[in-house]
Amino acid sequence: GDKALSRGRRGLLGCRNWRIAGVFGSSFQEISYTAPLSAPLENDAFHRPGEGDWRVIVFPGTPCNKLLFTRLLWTAPADLDMVVLSRPGFGRGQAQVYPDFDEQVAAAKPFLPGGAFGDKKIVTLGVSYGGELALKTALDFPEAVKGVVTVAALIDEPHDYALELEKLGDVEGIQQYVPNRWLKVRKEIAGRRAQIGPLLDRAATIEAPVEVIHGDFDAIVPKSNAQKLMRVLPKERAELEIIPGGTHYLELQYPRRLHKAIGRVIERAEGR
């Protein structure tokens, strides 16, 4: 506890600040921390501190690239504490792949109440593959997670041509030329297929309000994934928004629409 807190503070003090002066009003920091996986992992994240009661933990998709979330951080309300994780396997210097959902969720534990980064009420936000992790975190830690936003969540399967690209890694003679980053993607996509069914079976028990966001021009994950998710979530807790012209990268395209969705789940969690 004390050691983790000290490490977290060192990460906050010794990290890199990001800001575009005169364009965006908020800066964020790249921090390092120890993620309590089955074998502890030195991991990194972007952190945009906020003075309010709420923290948003963001799970990126695959391949994980937290730089895609800079607009989401820069446009965040001033009182909202924002964390964008480097998911295990995609942090700095991490060669191993972590296809197990439990290991991925463990990377968020230091930012939950009782963790090294202080106690705040939590909203999880997951994009694509990360949408599954946002839901699982809420199911595993119902006392901590008060709301969920899924964005272009990969609940079923991607478009057919995306599946064909995935299969290219199996073509004889190609494996040696496939980048390790893409091999990790393939292992994550394959590994999720055995885990998504049990996760969806649990989804009907979720206690937190959920906002399901999907673009109708998503060229990677069809919007039918959002509709499938809505069928398994409790009707009284889930809301669906299909964004006209929205692509797979809504965090870049419409970051303020995602902040509005975060605001709605907070309002619902607070009974407003």
Coordinates of C-alpha atoms in Angstrom, one line a residue, residues 36-232:
P36 CA -1.0 -6.2 -9.8
L37 CA -1.3 -9.0 -12.4
S38 CA -0.6 -12.6 -11.4
A39 CA 3.1 -11.5 -12.0
P40 CA 3.3 -7.8 -11.1
L41 CA 3.9 -5.7 -14.2
E42 CA 5.5 -2.3 -14.6
N43 CA 2.9 -0.4 -16.7
D44 CA 2.2 3.1 -17.9
A45 CA -0.9 5.3 -18.4
F46 CA -1.9 8.8 -19.3
H47 CA -3.4 10.7 -16.3
R48 CA -5.3 13.9 -16.4
P49 CA -5.9 14.9 -12.8
G50 CA -9.3 16.2 -11.8
E51 CA -10.5 17.7 -8.5
G52 CA -14.0 16.2 -8.6
D53 CA -15.3 13.0 -7.1
W54 CA -15.3 11.0 -10.4
R55 CA -12.6 9.2 -12.3
V56 CA -12.9 7.7 -15.8
I57 CA -10.7 4.6 -16.5
V58 CA -10.3 4.1 -20.2
F59 CA -9.5 0.7 -21.7
P60 CA -8.3 1.2 -25.3
G61 CA -8.9 -1.4 -28.1
T62 CA -6.4 -3.6 -29.8
P63 CA -3.7 -2.8 -30.7
C64 CA -3.6 -0.6 -27.7
N65 CA -2.5 3.0 -28.5
K66 CA -3.2 5.5 -25.7
L67 CA -2.2 8.4 -28.1
L68 CA -5.6 7.9 -29.8
F69 CA -7.1 9.4 -26.6
T70 CA -5.3 12.7 -26.4
R71 CA -8.4 14.6 -27.7
L72 CA -10.6 12.9 -25.1
L73 CA -8.1 14.0 -22.4
W74 CA -7.7 17.6 -23.7
T75 CA -11.5 18.1 -23.9
A76 CA -12.4 16.5 -20.6
P77 CA -14.4 18.6 -18.0
A78 CA -12.0 20.2 -15.6
D79 CA -13.3 18.3 -12.5
L80 CA -13.1 14.9 -14.1
D81 CA -10.1 12.7 -13.3
M82 CA -9.1 10.8 -16.5
V83 CA -6.9 7.7 -16.8
V84 CA -6.0 6.0 -20.1
L85 CA -4.3 2.7 -19.6
S86 CA -1.6 1.1 -21.6
R87 CA -3.2 -2.4 -21.6
P88 CA -0.9 -5.2 -20.5
G89 CA 1.2 -6.3 -23.4
F90 CA 1.3 -2.9 -25.0
G91 CA 3.1 -0.9 -22.3
R92 CA 6.7 0.3 -22.8
G93 CA 9.1 -2.6 -23.2
Q94 CA 6.4 -5.3 -22.7
A95 CA 7.0 -8.3 -25.1
Q96 CA 4.5 -10.7 -23.5
V97 CA 0.8 -10.9 -24.6
Y98 CA -2.0 -11.0 -22.0
P99 CA -5.1 -12.5 -23.6
D100 CA -6.8 -13.2 -20.2
F101 CA -9.5 -10.7 -19.3
D102 CA -8.6 -11.0 -15.6
E103 CA -5.0 -9.9 -16.2
Q104 CA -6.2 -7.0 -18.3
V105 CA -8.7 -5.8 -15.6
A106 CA -6.0 -6.1 -13.0
A107 CA -4.1 -3.2 -14.6
A108 CA -6.9 -0.9 -13.5
K109 CA -6.9 -1.9 -9.8
P110 CA -4.5 0.8 -8.6
F111 CA -7.0 3.4 -9.9
L112 CA -10.0 1.9 -8.1
P113 CA -11.0 2.9 -4.5
G114 CA -8.4 1.6 -2.1
G115 CA -5.6 1.7 -4.8
A116 CA -2.5 3.8 -4.9
F117 CA -4.1 6.7 -6.7
G118 CA -6.8 7.6 -4.2
D119 CA -10.5 7.0 -3.8
K120 CA -12.9 8.3 -6.4
K121 CA -16.2 7.1 -7.9
I122 CA -15.4 5.2 -11.1
V123 CA -16.8 5.2 -14.6
T124 CA -15.1 2.7 -17.0
L125 CA -15.0 3.5 -20.7
G126 CA -13.9 0.8 -23.1
V127 CA -13.3 1.1 -26.9
S128 CA -13.6 -1.9 -29.2
Y129 CA -11.8 -4.8 -27.4
G130 CA -11.7 -2.6 -24.4
G131 CA -15.5 -2.4 -24.2
E132 CA -15.5 -6.0 -22.9
L133 CA -13.0 -5.0 -20.2
A134 CA -15.0 -2.0 -19.1
L135 CA -18.0 -4.2 -18.6
K136 CA -16.0 -6.9 -16.8
T137 CA -14.5 -4.4 -14.4
A138 CA -17.9 -3.2 -13.5
L139 CA -19.1 -6.7 -12.9
D140 CA -16.0 -7.7 -10.9
F141 CA -16.0 -4.5 -8.8
P142 CA -19.7 -3.4 -8.4
E143 CA -18.9 -1.4 -5.3
A144 CA -16.3 0.7 -7.1
V145 CA -17.6 1.1 -10.6
K146 CA -20.7 3.3 -10.7
G147 CA -21.1 3.6 -14.5
V148 CA -20.0 2.1 -17.8
V149 CA -19.6 3.6 -21.4
T150 CA -18.9 1.2 -24.2
V151 CA -17.7 2.7 -27.5
A152 CA -17.7 0.6 -30.7
A153 CA -17.5 -2.4 -28.4
L154 CA -16.3 -5.7 -30.0
I155 CA -19.0 -8.0 -28.5
D156 CA -19.5 -10.4 -31.4
E157 CA -17.1 -10.3 -34.4
P158 CA -15.6 -7.6 -36.6
H159 CA -16.5 -7.1 -40.3
D160 CA -15.7 -10.1 -42.5
Y161 CA -12.8 -8.4 -44.3
A162 CA -11.2 -7.6 -40.9
L163 CA -11.4 -11.3 -40.0
E164 CA -9.7 -12.1 -43.3
L165 CA -6.8 -9.7 -42.4
E166 CA -6.5 -11.5 -39.1
K167 CA -6.2 -14.8 -40.8
L168 CA -3.2 -13.6 -42.9
G169 CA -1.0 -14.3 -39.9
D170 CA -1.6 -18.0 -40.4
V171 CA -0.4 -18.1 -44.1
E172 CA 2.6 -20.3 -44.4
G173 CA 5.9 -18.4 -44.7
I174 CA 4.4 -15.1 -43.5
Q175 CA 4.6 -15.5 -39.7
Q176 CA 8.3 -14.4 -39.6
Y177 CA 7.4 -11.1 -41.2
V178 CA 4.4 -10.3 -39.0
P179 CA 5.2 -7.6 -36.4
N180 CA 5.0 -8.6 -32.8
R181 CA 2.3 -6.0 -32.2
W182 CA 0.1 -7.7 -34.8
L183 CA 0.8 -11.1 -33.3
K184 CA -0.5 -9.7 -30.0
V185 CA -3.6 -8.4 -31.6
R186 CA -4.3 -11.9 -33.2
K187 CA -3.8 -13.6 -29.8
E188 CA -6.1 -11.1 -28.0
I189 CA -8.9 -11.5 -30.6
A190 CA -8.6 -15.3 -30.5
G191 CA -8.4 -15.4 -26.7
R192 CA -11.6 -13.3 -26.3
R193 CA -13.8 -15.8 -28.1
A194 CA -13.7 -18.2 -25.2
Q195 CA -14.3 -15.5 -22.7
I196 CA -17.0 -13.3 -24.3
G197 CA -19.8 -15.8 -23.8
P198 CA -19.4 -16.1 -20.0
L199 CA -19.0 -12.3 -19.8
L200 CA -22.3 -11.7 -21.7
D201 CA -24.0 -14.3 -19.4
R202 CA -23.1 -12.1 -16.5
A203 CA -24.1 -8.8 -18.2
A204 CA -27.7 -9.2 -17.1
T205 CA -26.6 -8.8 -13.5
I206 CA -24.8 -5.5 -14.0
E207 CA -25.7 -2.9 -11.3
A208 CA -24.2 0.2 -12.9
P209 CA -25.9 2.3 -15.6
V210 CA -24.5 1.7 -19.1
E211 CA -24.2 3.9 -22.2
V212 CA -23.7 1.9 -25.4
I213 CA -22.2 4.1 -28.1
H214 CA -21.6 3.0 -31.7
G215 CA -21.1 4.7 -35.1
D216 CA -23.2 3.7 -38.0
F217 CA -20.2 4.1 -40.3
D218 CA -17.9 1.8 -38.3
A219 CA -15.8 0.0 -40.8
I220 CA -14.2 -2.4 -38.3
V221 CA -16.9 -3.5 -35.8
P222 CA -20.5 -3.5 -37.2
K223 CA -23.2 -1.8 -35.2
S224 CA -24.9 -5.1 -34.8
N225 CA -22.4 -5.7 -31.9
A226 CA -24.1 -2.8 -30.0
Q227 CA -27.5 -4.2 -30.7
K228 CA -26.4 -7.6 -29.4
L229 CA -25.0 -6.1 -26.3
M230 CA -28.3 -4.2 -25.6
R231 CA -30.2 -7.5 -25.8
V232 CA -28.2 -8.9 -22.8

